[in-house]
GROMACS .gro file of C-alpha atoms in nm:
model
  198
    1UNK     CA    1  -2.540  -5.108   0.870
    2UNK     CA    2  -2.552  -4.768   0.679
    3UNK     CA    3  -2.421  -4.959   0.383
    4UNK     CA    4  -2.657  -5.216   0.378
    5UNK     CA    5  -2.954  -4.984   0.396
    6UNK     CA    6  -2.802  -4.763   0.111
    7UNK     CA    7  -2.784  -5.129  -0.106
    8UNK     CA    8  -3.123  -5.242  -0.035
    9UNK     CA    9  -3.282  -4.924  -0.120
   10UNK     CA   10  -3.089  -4.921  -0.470
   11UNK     CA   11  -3.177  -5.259  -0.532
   12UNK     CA   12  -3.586  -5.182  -0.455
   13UNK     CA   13  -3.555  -4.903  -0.647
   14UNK     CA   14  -3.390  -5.104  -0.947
   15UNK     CA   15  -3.666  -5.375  -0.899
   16UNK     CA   16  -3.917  -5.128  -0.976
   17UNK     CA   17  -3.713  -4.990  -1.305
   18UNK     CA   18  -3.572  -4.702  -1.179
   19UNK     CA   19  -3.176  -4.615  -1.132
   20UNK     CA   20  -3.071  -4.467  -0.832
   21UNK     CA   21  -2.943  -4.157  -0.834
   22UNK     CA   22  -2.589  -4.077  -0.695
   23UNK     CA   23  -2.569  -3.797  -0.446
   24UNK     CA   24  -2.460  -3.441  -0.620
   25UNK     CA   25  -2.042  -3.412  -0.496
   26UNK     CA   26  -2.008  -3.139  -0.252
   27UNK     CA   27  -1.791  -2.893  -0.382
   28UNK     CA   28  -1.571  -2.634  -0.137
   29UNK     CA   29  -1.680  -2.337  -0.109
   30UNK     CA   30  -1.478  -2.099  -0.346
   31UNK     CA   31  -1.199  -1.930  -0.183
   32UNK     CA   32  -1.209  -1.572  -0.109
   33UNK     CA   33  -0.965  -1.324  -0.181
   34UNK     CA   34  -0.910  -1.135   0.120
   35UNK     CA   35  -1.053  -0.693   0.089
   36UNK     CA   36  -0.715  -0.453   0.104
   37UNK     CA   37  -0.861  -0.267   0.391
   38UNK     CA   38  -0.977   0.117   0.304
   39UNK     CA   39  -0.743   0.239   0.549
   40UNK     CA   40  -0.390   0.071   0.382
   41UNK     CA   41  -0.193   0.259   0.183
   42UNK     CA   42  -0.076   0.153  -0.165
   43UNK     CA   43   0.117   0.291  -0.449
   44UNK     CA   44  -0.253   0.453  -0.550
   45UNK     CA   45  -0.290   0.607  -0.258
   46UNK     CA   46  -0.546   0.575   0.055
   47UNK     CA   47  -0.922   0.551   0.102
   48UNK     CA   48  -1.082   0.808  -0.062
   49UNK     CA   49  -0.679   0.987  -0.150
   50UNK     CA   50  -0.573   0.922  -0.526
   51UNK     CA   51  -0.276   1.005  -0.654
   52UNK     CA   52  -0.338   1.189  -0.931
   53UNK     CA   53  -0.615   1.430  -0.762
   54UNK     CA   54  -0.623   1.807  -0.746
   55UNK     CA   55  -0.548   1.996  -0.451
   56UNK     CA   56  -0.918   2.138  -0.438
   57UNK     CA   57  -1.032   1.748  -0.480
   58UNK     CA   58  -0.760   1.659  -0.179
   59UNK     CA   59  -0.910   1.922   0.050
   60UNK     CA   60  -1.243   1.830  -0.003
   61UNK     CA   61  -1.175   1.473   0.091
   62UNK     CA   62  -0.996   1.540   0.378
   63UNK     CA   63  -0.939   1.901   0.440
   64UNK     CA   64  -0.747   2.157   0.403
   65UNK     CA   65  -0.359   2.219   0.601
   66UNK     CA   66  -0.402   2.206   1.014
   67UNK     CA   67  -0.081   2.482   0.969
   68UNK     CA   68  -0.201   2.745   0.709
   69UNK     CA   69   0.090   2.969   0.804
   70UNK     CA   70   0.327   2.722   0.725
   71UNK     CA   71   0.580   2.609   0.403
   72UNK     CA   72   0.561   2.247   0.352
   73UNK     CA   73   0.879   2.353  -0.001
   74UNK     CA   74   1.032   2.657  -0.098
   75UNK     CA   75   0.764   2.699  -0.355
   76UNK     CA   76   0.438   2.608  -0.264
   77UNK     CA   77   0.298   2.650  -0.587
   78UNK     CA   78   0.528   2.435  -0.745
   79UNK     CA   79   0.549   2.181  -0.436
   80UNK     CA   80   0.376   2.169  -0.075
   81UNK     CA   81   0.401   1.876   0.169
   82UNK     CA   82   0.121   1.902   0.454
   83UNK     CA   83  -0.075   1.721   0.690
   84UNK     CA   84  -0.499   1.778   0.647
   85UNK     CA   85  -0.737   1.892   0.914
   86UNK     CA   86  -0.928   1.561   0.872
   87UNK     CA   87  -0.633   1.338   0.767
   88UNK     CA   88  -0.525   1.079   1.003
   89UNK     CA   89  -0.216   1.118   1.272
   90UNK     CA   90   0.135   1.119   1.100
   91UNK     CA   91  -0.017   1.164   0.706
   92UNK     CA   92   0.130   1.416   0.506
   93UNK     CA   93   0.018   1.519   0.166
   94UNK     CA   94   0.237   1.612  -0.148
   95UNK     CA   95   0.076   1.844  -0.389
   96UNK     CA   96   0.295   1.935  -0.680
   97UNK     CA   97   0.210   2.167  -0.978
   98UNK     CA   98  -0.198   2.113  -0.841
   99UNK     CA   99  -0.196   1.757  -0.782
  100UNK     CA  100  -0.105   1.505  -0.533
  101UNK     CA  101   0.167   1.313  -0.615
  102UNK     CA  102   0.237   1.124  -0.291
  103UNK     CA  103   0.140   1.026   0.042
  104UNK     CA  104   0.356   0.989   0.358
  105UNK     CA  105   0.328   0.837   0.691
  106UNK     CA  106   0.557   0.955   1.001
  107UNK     CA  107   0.580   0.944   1.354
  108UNK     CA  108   0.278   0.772   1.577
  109UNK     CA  109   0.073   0.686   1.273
  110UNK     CA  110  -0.121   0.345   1.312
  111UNK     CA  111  -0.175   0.311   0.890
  112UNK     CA  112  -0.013   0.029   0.727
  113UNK     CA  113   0.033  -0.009   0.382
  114UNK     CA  114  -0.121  -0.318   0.204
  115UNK     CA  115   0.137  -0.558   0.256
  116UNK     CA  116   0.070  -0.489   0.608
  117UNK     CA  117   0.379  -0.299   0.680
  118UNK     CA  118   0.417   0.074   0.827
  119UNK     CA  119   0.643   0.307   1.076
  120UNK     CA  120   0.807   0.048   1.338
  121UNK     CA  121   0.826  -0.227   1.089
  122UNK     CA  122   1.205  -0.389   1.024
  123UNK     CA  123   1.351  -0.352   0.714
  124UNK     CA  124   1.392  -0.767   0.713
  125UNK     CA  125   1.069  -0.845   0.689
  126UNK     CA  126   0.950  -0.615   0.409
  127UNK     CA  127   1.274  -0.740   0.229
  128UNK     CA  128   1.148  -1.131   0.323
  129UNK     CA  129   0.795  -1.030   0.193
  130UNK     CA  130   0.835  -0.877  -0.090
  131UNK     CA  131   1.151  -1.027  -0.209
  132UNK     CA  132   1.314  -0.961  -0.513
  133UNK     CA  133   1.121  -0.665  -0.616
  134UNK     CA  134   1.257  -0.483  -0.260
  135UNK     CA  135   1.481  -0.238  -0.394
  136UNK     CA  136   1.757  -0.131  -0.123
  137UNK     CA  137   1.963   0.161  -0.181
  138UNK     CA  138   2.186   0.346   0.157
  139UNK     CA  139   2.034   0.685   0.297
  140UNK     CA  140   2.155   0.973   0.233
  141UNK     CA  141   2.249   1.109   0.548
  142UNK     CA  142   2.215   0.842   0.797
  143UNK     CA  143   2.507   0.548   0.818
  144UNK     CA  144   2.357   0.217   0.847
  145UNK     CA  145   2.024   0.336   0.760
  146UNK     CA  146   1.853   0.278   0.380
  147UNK     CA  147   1.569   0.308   0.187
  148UNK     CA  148   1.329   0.035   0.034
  149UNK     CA  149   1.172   0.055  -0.256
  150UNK     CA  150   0.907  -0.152  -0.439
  151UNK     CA  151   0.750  -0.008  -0.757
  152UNK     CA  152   0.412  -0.174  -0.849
  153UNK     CA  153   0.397  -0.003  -1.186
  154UNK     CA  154   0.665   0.138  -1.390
  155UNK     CA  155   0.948   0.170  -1.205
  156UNK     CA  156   1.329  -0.065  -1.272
  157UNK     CA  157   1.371  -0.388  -1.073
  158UNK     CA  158   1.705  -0.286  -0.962
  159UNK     CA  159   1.870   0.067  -0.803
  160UNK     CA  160   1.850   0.294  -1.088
  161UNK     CA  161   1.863   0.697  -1.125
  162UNK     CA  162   1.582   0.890  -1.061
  163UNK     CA  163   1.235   0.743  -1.135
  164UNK     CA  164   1.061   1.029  -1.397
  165UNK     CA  165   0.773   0.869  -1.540
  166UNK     CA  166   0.444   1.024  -1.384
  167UNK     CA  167   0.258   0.704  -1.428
  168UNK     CA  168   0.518   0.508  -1.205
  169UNK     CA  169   0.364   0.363  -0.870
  170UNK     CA  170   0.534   0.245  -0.596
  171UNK     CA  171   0.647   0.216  -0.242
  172UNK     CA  172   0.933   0.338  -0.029
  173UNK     CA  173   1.028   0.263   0.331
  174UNK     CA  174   1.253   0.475   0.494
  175UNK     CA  175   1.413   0.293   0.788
  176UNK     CA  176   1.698   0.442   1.039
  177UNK     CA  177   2.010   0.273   1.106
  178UNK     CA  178   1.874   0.005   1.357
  179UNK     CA  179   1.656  -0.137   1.070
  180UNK     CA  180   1.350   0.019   1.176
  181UNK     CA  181   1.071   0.171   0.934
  182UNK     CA  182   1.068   0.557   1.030
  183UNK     CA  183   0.836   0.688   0.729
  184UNK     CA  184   0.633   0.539   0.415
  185UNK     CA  185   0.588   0.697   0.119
  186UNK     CA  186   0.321   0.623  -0.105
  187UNK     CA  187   0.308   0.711  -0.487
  188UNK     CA  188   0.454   0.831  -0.815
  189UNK     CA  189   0.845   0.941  -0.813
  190UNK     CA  190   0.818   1.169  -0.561
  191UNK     CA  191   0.832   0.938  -0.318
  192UNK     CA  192   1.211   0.908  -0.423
  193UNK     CA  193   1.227   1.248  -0.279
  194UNK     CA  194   1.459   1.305   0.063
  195UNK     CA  195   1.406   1.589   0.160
  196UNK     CA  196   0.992   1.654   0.146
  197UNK     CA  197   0.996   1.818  -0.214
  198UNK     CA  198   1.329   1.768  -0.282
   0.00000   0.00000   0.00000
């Protein structure tokens, strides 16, 4: 019946010299490309956290040390790993030579990086996600367990010595020997470190 009406009004409209104008298409709507969340990590570093900032710019983001007493290296002023007053649970700063270099998550954090992943993921599904650029090299002092690393900028696509360009960016997952994430870390080549700054 719809069909018939639709004909009868193009032929009337004909009949009095004018063409009937098809409907505009409908297009989709665009798709949207989903926000990385301000509170993921990535090999940049975290919400208002860049790597590349100075320790004075660091503290006035998120504070200063909760443990002023404390060492985070053997030489602070060369390299100091802490957590900040106003940091989140489980983040630790790494501040070498005056600027931070990386940023690490441990224990009961809830921050995920932004592929999603974090401290209680498995090591087989950040090797499923990110696939051939998941680097996999054995711990150093736990059997079984290994370290995962994915370098977003500058880094080799395959287990190589010691990562020294400054401008590299990546991402390393630390898991223990059950397969189980135990600690990010967030950054330039320091996050090859195993021992904090070392």
């Amino acid at each position: 019946m719809r069909l018939l009406a639709t004909a009868a009004i193009a032929t009337l409209l004909a009949a009095c010299g004018q063409q009937a104008t098809p409907p505009e298409p409908i297009e989709p709507p665009a798709a949207e490309t989903p926000a990385v969340d301000a509170n993921a990590i990535t090999p940049e570093g975290w919400n208002t956290l860049r790597v590349g900032m100075t320790r004075a710019e660091v503290t006035a983001a998120v504070g200063a040390t909760v443990t002023p007493g404390a060492v985070g290296g053997p030489d602070p002023a060369a390299c100091d790993l802490f957590h900040p007053a106003n940091a989140p649970e489980g983040m630790l700063v790494m501040i070498q030579q005056d600027v931070l270099t990386s940023i690490n998550l441990r224990n009961n954090t809830t921050l995920r990086t932004d592929r999603g992943f974090g401290v209680g993921s498995t090591a087989a599904e950040i090797k499923t996600a990110y696939g051939a650029s998941a680097v996999s090299e054995p711990h150093k002092y736990i059997e079984g367990a290994e370290y995962i690393t994915i370098w977003s900028v500058g880094g080799p696509t395959a287990a190589a010595p010691f990562v020294e360009d400054a401008n590299a960016r990546g991402i390393r997952y630390e898991t223990n020997a059950q397969g189980v994430v135990t600690a990010v870390h967030a950054g330039g080549p320091s996050i090859q470190n195993v021992e904090g700054c070392s």
